[in-house]
Short mmCIF file of N, CA and C in Angstrom, two decimals:
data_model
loop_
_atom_site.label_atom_id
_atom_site.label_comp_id
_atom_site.label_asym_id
_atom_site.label_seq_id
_atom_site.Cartn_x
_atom_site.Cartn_y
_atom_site.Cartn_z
N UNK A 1 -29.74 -24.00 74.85
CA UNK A 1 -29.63 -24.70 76.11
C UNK A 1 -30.15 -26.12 75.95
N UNK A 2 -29.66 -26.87 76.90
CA UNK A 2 -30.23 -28.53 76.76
C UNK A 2 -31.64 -28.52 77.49
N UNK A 3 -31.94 -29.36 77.09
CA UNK A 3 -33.49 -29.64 77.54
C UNK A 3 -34.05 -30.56 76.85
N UNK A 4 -35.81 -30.87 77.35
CA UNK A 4 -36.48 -31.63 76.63
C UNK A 4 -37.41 -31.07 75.31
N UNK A 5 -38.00 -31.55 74.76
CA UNK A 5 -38.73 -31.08 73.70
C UNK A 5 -40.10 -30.27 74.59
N UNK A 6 -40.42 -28.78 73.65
CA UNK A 6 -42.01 -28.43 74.08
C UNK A 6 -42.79 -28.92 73.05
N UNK A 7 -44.35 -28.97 73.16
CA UNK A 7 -45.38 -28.86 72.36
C UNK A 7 -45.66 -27.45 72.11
N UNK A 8 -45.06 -27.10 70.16
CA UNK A 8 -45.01 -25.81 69.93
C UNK A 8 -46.09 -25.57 69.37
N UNK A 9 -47.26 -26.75 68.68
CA UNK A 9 -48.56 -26.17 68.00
C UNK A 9 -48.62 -27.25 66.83
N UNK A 10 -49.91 -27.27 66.52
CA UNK A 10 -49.74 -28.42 65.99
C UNK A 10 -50.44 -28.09 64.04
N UNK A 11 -50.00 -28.88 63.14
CA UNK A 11 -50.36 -28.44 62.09
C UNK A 11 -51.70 -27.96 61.33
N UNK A 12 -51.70 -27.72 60.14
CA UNK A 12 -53.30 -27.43 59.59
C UNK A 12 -54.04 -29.14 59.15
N UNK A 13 -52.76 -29.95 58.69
CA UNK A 13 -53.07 -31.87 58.42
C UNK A 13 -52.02 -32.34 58.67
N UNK A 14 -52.18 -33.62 58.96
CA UNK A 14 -51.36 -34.39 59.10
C UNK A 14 -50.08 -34.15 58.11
N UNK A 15 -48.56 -34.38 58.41
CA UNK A 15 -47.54 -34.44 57.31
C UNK A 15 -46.21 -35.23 57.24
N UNK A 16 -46.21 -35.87 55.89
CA UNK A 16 -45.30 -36.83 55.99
C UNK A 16 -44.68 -36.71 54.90
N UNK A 17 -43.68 -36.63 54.71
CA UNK A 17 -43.05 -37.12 52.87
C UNK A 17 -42.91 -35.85 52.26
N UNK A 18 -43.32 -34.67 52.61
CA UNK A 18 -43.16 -33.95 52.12
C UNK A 18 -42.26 -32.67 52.10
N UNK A 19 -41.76 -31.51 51.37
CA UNK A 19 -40.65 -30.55 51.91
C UNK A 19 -41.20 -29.26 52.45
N UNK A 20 -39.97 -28.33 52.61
CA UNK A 20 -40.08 -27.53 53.26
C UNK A 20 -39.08 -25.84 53.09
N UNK A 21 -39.49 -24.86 52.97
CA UNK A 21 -38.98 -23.64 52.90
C UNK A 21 -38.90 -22.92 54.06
N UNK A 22 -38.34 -21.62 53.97
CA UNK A 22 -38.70 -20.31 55.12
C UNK A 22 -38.18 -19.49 54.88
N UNK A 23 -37.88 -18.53 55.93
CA UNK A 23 -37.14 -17.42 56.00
C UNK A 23 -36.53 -17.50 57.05
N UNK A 24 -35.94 -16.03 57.60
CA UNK A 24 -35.15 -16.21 58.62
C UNK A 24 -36.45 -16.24 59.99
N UNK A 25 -37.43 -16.11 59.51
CA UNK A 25 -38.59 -15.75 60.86
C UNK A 25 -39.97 -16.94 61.11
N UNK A 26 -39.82 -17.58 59.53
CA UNK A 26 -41.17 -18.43 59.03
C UNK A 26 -40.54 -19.34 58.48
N UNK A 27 -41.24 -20.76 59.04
CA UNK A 27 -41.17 -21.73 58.11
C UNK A 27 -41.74 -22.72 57.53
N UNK A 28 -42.04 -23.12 56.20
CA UNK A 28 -42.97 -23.38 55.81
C UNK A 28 -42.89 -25.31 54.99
N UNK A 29 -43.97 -25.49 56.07
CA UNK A 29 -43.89 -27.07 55.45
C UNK A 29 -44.57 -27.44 54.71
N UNK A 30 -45.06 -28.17 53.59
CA UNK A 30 -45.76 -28.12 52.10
C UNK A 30 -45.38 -29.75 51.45
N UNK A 31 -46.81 -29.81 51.08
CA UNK A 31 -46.78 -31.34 50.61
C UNK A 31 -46.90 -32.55 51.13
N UNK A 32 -46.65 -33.67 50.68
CA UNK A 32 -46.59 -35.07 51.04
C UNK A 32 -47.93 -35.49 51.46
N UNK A 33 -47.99 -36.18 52.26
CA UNK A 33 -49.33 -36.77 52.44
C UNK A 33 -50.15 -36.44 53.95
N UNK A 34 -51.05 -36.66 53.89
CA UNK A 34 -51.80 -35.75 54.70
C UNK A 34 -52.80 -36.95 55.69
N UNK A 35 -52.59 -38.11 55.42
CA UNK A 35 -53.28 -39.43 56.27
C UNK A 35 -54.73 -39.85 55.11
N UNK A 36 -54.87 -39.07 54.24
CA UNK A 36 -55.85 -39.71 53.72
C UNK A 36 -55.54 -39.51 51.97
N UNK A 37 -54.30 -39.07 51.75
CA UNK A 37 -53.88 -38.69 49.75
C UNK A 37 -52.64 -38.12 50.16
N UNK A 38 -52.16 -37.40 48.72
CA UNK A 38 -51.65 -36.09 48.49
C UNK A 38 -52.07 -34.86 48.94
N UNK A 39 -51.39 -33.96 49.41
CA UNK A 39 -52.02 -32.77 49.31
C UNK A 39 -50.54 -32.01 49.06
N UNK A 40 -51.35 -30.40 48.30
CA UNK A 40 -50.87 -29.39 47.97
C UNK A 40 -50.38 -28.22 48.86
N UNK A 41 -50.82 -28.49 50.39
CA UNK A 41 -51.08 -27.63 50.92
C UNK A 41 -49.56 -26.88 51.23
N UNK A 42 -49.75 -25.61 51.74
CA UNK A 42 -48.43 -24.99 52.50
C UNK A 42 -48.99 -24.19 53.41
N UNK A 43 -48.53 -24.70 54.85
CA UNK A 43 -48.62 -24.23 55.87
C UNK A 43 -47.77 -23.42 56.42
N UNK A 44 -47.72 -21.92 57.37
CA UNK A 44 -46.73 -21.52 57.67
C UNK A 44 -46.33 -21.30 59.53
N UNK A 45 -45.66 -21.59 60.04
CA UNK A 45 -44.81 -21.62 61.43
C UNK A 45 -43.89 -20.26 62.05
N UNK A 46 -44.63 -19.74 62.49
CA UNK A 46 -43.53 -18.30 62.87
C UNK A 46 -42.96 -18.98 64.15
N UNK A 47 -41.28 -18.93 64.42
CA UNK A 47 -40.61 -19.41 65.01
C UNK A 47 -40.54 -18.95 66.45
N UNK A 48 -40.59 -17.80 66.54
CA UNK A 48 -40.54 -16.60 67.38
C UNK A 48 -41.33 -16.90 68.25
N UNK A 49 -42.52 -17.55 68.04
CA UNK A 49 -43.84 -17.72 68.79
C UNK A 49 -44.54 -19.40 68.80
N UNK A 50 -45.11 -20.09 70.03
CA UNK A 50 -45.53 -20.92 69.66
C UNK A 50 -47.38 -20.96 69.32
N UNK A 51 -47.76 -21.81 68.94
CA UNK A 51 -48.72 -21.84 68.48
C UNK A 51 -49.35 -22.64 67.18
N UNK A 52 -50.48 -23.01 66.63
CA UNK A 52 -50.29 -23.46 65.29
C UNK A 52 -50.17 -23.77 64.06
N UNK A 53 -50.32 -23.97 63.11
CA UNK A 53 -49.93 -23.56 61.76
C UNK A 53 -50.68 -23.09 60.91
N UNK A 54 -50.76 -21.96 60.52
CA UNK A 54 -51.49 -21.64 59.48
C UNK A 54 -51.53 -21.88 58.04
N UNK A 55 -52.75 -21.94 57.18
CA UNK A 55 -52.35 -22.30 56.00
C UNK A 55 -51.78 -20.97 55.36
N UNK A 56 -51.14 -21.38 54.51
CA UNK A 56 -50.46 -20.23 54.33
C UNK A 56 -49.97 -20.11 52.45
N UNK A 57 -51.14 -21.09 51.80
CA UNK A 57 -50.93 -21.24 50.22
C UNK A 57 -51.41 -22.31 49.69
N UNK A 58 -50.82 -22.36 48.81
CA UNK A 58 -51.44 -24.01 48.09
C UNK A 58 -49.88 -24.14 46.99
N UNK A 59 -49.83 -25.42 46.69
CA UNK A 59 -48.84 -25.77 45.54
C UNK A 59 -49.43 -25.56 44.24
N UNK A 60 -49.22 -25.46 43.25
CA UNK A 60 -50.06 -26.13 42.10
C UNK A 60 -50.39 -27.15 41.15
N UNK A 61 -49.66 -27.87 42.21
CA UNK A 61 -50.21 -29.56 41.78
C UNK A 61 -49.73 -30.43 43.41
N UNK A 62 -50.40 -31.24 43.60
CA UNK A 62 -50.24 -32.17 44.78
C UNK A 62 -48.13 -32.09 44.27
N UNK A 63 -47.63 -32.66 46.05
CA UNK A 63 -46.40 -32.86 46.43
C UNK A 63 -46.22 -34.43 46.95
N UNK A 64 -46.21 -35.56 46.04
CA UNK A 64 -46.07 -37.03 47.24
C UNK A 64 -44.58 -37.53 47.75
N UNK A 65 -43.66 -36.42 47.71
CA UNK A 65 -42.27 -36.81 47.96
C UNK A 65 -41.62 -35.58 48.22
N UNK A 66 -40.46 -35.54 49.20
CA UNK A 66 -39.83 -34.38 49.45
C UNK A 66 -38.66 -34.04 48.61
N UNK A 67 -38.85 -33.56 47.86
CA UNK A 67 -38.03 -33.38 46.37
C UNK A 67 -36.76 -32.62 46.24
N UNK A 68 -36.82 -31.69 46.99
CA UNK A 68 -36.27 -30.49 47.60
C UNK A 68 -36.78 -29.30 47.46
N UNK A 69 -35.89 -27.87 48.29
CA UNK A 69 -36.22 -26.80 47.59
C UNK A 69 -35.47 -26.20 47.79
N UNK A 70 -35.03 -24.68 47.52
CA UNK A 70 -33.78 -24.01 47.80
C UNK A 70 -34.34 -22.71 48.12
N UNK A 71 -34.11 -21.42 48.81
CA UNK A 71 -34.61 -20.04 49.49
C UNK A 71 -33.17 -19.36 49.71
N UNK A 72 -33.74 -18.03 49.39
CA UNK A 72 -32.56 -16.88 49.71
C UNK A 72 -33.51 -16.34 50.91
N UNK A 73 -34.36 -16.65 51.40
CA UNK A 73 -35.04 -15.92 52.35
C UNK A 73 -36.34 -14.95 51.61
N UNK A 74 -36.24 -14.67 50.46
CA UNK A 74 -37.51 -13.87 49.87
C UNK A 74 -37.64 -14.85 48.41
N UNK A 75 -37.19 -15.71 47.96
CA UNK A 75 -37.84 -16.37 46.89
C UNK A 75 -37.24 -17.75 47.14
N UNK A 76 -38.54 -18.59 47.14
CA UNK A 76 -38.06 -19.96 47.47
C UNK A 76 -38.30 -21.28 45.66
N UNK A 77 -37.61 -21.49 45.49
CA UNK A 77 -38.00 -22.43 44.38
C UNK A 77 -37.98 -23.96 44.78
N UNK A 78 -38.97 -24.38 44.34
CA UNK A 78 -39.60 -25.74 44.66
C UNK A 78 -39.75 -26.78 43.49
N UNK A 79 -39.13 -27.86 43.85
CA UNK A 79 -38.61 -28.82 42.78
C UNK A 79 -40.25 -29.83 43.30
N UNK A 80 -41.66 -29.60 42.31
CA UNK A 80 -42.40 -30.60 42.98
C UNK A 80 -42.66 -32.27 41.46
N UNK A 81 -43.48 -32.65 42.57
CA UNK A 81 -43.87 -33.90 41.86
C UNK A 81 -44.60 -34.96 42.44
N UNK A 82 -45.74 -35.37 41.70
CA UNK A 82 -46.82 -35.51 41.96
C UNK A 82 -46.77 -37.16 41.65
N UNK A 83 -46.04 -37.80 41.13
CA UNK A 83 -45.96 -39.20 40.41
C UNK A 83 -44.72 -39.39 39.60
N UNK A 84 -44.29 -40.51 39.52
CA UNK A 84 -43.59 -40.75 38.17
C UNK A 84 -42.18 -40.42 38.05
N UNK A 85 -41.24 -40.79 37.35
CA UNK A 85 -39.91 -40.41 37.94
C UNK A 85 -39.61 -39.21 36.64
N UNK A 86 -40.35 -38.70 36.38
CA UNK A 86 -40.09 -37.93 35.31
C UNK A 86 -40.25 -36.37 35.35
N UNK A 87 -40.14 -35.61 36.24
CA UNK A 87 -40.87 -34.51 36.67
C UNK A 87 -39.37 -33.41 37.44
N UNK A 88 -39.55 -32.51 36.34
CA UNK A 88 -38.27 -32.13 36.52
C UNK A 88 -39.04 -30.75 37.09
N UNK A 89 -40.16 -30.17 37.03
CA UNK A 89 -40.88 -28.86 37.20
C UNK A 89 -40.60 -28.36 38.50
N UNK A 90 -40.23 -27.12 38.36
CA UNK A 90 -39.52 -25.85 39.62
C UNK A 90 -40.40 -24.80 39.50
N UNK A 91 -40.98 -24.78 40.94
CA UNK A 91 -42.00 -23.40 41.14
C UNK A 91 -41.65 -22.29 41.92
N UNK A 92 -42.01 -21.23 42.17
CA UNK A 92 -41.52 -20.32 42.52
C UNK A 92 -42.76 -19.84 43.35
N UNK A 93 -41.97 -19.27 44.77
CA UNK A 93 -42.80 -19.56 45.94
C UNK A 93 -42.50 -18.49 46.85
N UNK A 94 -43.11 -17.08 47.60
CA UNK A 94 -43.01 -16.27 48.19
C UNK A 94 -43.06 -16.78 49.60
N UNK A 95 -41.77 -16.57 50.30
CA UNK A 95 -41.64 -17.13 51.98
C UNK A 95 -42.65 -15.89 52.68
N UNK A 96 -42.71 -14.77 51.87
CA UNK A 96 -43.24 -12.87 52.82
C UNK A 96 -44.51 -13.20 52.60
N UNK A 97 -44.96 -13.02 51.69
CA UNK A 97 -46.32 -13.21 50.76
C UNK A 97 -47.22 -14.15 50.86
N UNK A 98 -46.35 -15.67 50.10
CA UNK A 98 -47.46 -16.57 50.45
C UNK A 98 -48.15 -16.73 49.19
N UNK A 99 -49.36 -17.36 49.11
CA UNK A 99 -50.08 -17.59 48.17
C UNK A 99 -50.08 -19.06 47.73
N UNK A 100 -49.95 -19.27 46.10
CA UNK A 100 -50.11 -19.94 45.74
C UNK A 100 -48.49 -19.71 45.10
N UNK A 101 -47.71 -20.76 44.19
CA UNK A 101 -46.48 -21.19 43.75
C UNK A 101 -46.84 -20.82 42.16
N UNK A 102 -46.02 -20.20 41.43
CA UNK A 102 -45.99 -20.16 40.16
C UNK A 102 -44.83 -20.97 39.59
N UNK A 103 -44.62 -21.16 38.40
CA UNK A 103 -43.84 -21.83 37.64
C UNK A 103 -42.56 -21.31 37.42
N UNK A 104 -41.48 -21.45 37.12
CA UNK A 104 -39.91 -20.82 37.86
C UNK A 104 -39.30 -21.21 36.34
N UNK A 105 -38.82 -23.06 35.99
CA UNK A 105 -38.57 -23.50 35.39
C UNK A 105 -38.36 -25.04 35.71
N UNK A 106 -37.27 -25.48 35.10
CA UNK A 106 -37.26 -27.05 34.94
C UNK A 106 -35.74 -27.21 35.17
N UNK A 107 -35.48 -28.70 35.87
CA UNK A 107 -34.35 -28.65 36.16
C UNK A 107 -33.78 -29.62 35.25
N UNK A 108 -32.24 -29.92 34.75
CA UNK A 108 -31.96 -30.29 33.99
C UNK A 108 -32.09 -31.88 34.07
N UNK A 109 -32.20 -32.60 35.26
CA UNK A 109 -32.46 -34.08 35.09
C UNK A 109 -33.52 -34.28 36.13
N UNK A 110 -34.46 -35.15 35.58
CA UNK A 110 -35.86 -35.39 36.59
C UNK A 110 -34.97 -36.11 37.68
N UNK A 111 -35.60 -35.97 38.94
CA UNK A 111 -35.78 -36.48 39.86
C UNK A 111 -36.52 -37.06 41.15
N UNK A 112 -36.55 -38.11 41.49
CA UNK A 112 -38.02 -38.63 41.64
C UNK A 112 -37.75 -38.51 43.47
N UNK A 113 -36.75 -37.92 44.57
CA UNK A 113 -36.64 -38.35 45.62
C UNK A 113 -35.51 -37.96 45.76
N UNK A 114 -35.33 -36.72 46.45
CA UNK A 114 -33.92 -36.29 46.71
C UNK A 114 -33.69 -35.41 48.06
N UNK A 115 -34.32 -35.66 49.30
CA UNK A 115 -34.28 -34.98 50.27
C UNK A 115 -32.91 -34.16 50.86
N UNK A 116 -32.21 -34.48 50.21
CA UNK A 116 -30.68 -33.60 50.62
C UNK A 116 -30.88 -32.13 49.71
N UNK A 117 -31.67 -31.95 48.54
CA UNK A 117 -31.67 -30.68 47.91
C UNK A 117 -32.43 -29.55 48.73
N UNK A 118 -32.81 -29.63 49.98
CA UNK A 118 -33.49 -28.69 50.23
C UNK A 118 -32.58 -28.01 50.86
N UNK A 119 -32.99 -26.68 51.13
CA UNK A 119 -32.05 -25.41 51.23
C UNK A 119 -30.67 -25.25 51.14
N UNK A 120 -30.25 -25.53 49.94
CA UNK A 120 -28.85 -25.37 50.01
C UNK A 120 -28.79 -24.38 48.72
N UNK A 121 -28.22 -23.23 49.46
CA UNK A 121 -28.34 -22.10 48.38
C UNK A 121 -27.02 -20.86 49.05
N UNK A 122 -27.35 -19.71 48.63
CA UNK A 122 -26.38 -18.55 49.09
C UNK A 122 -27.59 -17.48 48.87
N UNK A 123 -27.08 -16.40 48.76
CA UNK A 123 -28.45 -15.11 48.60
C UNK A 123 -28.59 -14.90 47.52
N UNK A 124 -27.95 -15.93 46.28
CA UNK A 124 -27.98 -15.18 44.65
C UNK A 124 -28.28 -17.08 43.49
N UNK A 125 -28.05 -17.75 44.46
CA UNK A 125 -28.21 -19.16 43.81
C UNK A 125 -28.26 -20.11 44.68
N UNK A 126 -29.06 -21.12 44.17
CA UNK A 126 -29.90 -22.38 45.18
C UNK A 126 -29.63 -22.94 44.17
N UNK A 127 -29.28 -24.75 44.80
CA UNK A 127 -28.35 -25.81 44.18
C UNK A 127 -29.36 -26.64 44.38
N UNK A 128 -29.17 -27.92 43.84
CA UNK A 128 -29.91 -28.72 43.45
C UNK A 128 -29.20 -30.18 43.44
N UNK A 129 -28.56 -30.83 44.33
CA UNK A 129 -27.58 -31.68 43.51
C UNK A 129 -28.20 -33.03 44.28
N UNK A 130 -27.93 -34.00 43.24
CA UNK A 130 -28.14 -35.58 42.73
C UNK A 130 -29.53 -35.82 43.25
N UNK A 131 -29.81 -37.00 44.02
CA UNK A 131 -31.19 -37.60 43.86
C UNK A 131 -31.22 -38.54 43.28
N UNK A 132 -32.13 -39.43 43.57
CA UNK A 132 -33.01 -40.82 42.87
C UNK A 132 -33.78 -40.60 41.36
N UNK A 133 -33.09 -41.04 40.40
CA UNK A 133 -33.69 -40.78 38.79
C UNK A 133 -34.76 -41.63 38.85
N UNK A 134 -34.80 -42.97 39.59
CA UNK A 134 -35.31 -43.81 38.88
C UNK A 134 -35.83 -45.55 40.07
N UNK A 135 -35.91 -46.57 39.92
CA UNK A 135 -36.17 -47.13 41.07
C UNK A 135 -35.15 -47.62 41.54
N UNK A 136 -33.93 -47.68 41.04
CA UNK A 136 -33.19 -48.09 41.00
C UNK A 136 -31.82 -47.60 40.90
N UNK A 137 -31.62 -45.85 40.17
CA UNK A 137 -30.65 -45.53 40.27
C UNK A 137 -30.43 -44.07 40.32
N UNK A 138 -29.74 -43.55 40.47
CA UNK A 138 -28.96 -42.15 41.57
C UNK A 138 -28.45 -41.32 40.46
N UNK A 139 -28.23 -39.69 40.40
CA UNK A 139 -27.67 -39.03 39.65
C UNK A 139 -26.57 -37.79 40.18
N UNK A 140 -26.01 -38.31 39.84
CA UNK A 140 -24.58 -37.08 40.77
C UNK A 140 -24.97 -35.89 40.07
N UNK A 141 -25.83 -35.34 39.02
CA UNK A 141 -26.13 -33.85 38.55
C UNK A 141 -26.22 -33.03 39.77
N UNK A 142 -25.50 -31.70 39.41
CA UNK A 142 -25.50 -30.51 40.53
C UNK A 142 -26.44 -29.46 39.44
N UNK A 143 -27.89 -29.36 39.81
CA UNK A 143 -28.56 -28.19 38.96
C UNK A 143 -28.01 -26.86 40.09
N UNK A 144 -28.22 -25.94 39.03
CA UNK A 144 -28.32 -24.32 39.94
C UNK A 144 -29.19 -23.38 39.35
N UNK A 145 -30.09 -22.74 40.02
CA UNK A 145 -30.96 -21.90 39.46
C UNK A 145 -30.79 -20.28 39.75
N UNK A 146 -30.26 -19.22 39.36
CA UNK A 146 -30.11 -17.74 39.96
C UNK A 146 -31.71 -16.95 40.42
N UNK A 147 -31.42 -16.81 41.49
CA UNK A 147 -32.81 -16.32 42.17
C UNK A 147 -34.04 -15.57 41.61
N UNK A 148 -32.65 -14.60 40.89
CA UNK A 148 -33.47 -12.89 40.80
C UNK A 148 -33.92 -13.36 39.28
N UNK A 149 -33.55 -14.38 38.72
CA UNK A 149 -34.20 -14.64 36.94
C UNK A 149 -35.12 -16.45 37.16
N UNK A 150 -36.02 -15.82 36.17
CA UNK A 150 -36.65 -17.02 35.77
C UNK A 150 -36.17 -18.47 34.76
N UNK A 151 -36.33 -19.36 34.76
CA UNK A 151 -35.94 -20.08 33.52
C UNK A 151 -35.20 -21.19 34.18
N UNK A 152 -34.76 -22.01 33.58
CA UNK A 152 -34.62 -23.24 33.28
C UNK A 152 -33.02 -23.64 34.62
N UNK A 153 -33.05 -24.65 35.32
CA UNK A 153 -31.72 -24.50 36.03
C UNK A 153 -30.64 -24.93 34.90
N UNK A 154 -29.73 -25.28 35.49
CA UNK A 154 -28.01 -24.81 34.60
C UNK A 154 -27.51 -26.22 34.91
N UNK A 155 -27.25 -27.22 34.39
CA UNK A 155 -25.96 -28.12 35.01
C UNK A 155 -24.72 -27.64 35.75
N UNK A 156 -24.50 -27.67 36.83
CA UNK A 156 -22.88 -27.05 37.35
C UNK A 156 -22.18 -27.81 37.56
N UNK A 157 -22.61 -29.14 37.71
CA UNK A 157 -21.59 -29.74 37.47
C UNK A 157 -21.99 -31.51 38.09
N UNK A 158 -21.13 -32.04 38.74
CA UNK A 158 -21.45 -33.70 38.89
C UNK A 158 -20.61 -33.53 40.55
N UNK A 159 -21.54 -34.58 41.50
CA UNK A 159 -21.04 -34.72 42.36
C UNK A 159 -19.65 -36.23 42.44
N UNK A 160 -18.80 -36.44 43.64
CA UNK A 160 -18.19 -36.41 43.27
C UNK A 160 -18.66 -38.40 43.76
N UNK A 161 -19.63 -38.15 44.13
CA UNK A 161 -20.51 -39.72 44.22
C UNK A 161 -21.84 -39.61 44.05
N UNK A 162 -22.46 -39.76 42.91
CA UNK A 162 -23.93 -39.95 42.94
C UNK A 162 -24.30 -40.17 44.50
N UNK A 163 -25.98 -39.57 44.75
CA UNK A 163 -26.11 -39.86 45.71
C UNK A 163 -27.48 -39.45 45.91
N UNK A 164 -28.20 -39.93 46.62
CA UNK A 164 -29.83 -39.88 46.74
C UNK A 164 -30.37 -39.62 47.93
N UNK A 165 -29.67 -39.30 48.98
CA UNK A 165 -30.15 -38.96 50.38
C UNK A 165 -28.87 -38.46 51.18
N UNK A 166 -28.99 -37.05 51.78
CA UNK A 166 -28.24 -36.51 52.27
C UNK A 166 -28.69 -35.51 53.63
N UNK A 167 -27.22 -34.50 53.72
CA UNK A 167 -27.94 -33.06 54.78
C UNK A 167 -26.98 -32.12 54.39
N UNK A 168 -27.76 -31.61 53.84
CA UNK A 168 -26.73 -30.37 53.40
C UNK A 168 -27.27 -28.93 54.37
N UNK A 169 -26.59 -27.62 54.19
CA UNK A 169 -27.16 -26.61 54.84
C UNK A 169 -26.97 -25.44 54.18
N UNK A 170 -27.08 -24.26 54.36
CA UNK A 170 -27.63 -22.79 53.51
C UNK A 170 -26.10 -22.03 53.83
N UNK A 171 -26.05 -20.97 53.70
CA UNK A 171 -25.53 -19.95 54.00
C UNK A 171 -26.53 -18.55 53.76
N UNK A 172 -27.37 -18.52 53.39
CA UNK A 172 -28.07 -17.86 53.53
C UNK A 172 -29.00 -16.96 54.21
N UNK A 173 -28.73 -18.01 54.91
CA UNK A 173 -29.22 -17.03 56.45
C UNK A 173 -28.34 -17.27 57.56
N UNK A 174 -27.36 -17.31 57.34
CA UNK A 174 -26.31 -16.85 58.18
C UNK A 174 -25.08 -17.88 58.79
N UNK A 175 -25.68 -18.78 57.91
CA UNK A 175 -24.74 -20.20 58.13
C UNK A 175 -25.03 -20.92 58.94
N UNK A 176 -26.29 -20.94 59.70
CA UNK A 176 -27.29 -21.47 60.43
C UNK A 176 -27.11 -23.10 60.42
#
């Protein structure tokens, strides 16, 4: 329905710059900066209900950019990075559970700034495509990582314009 905005609850810190996962019930915002650094944190949002955010994990290294991430709804992988345009590292991140993020793999070209990679996936593979390499220039790479295995993402292929800022969306939870 149309309407104005409510006040649904307000976070565990301040957040800016940073990405975001969920499920079909929770969603979870993580990283970027917090008004006074980096932080690691991951907070979680049950939709269903208002109220405010709980912490709900940690990263394992600070997040200063929204990098992307991709979720089937029970395993979320997280493209983070802490500095530097060189940081290709993918963690692996429970939307049910929670905790802390373990290590997944690496994606095939660093990327320093790519806010269009987040959730764009299906229930068996989460995509990864182009982003900012560098200060100056863009990479049409499409990584893909398969959910249910660990290891390294895959090149699938090249977009059909480099590109460093986008909106893409899931099918994963229902074409939402």
């Amino acid at each position: 329905s149309e309407g104005n905005t409510v006040d649904f609850g307000d976070m565990t810190y301040n957040y800016r710059y940073g990405s975001a996962t969920g499920s079909k019930t929770r969603a979870m915002p993580m990283g970027g900066y917090d008004g006074s650094g980096v932080s690691n944190v991951i907070n979680v949002i049950t939709m269903s209900t208002t109220g405010d955010a709980q912490d709900f994990g940690d990263l394992h290294e600070t997040m200063s950019d929204g990098v992307g991430t991709t979720t089937n709804g029970t395993r979320s992988i997280v493209h983070t990075r802490s500095s530097g345009f060189t940081d290709v590292v993918l963690d692996s991140y429970s939307p049910i559970s929670g905790g802390t993020t373990i290590s997944f793999g690496n994606l095939s070209v660093a990327r320093v700034y790519s806010p269009m990679n987040s959730c764009l996936s299906s229930p068996t593979r989460g995509v990864f495509p182009g982003g900012m390499t560098g200060p100056a220039s863009v990479s049409g790479a499409i990584d893909y990582v398969e959910f249910a295995t660990e290891g390294n993402a895959v090149d699938f292929g090249d977009m059909h314009t480099a590109n460093s800022s986008g909106s893409y969306f899931s099918s994963a939870h229902g074409g939402l």
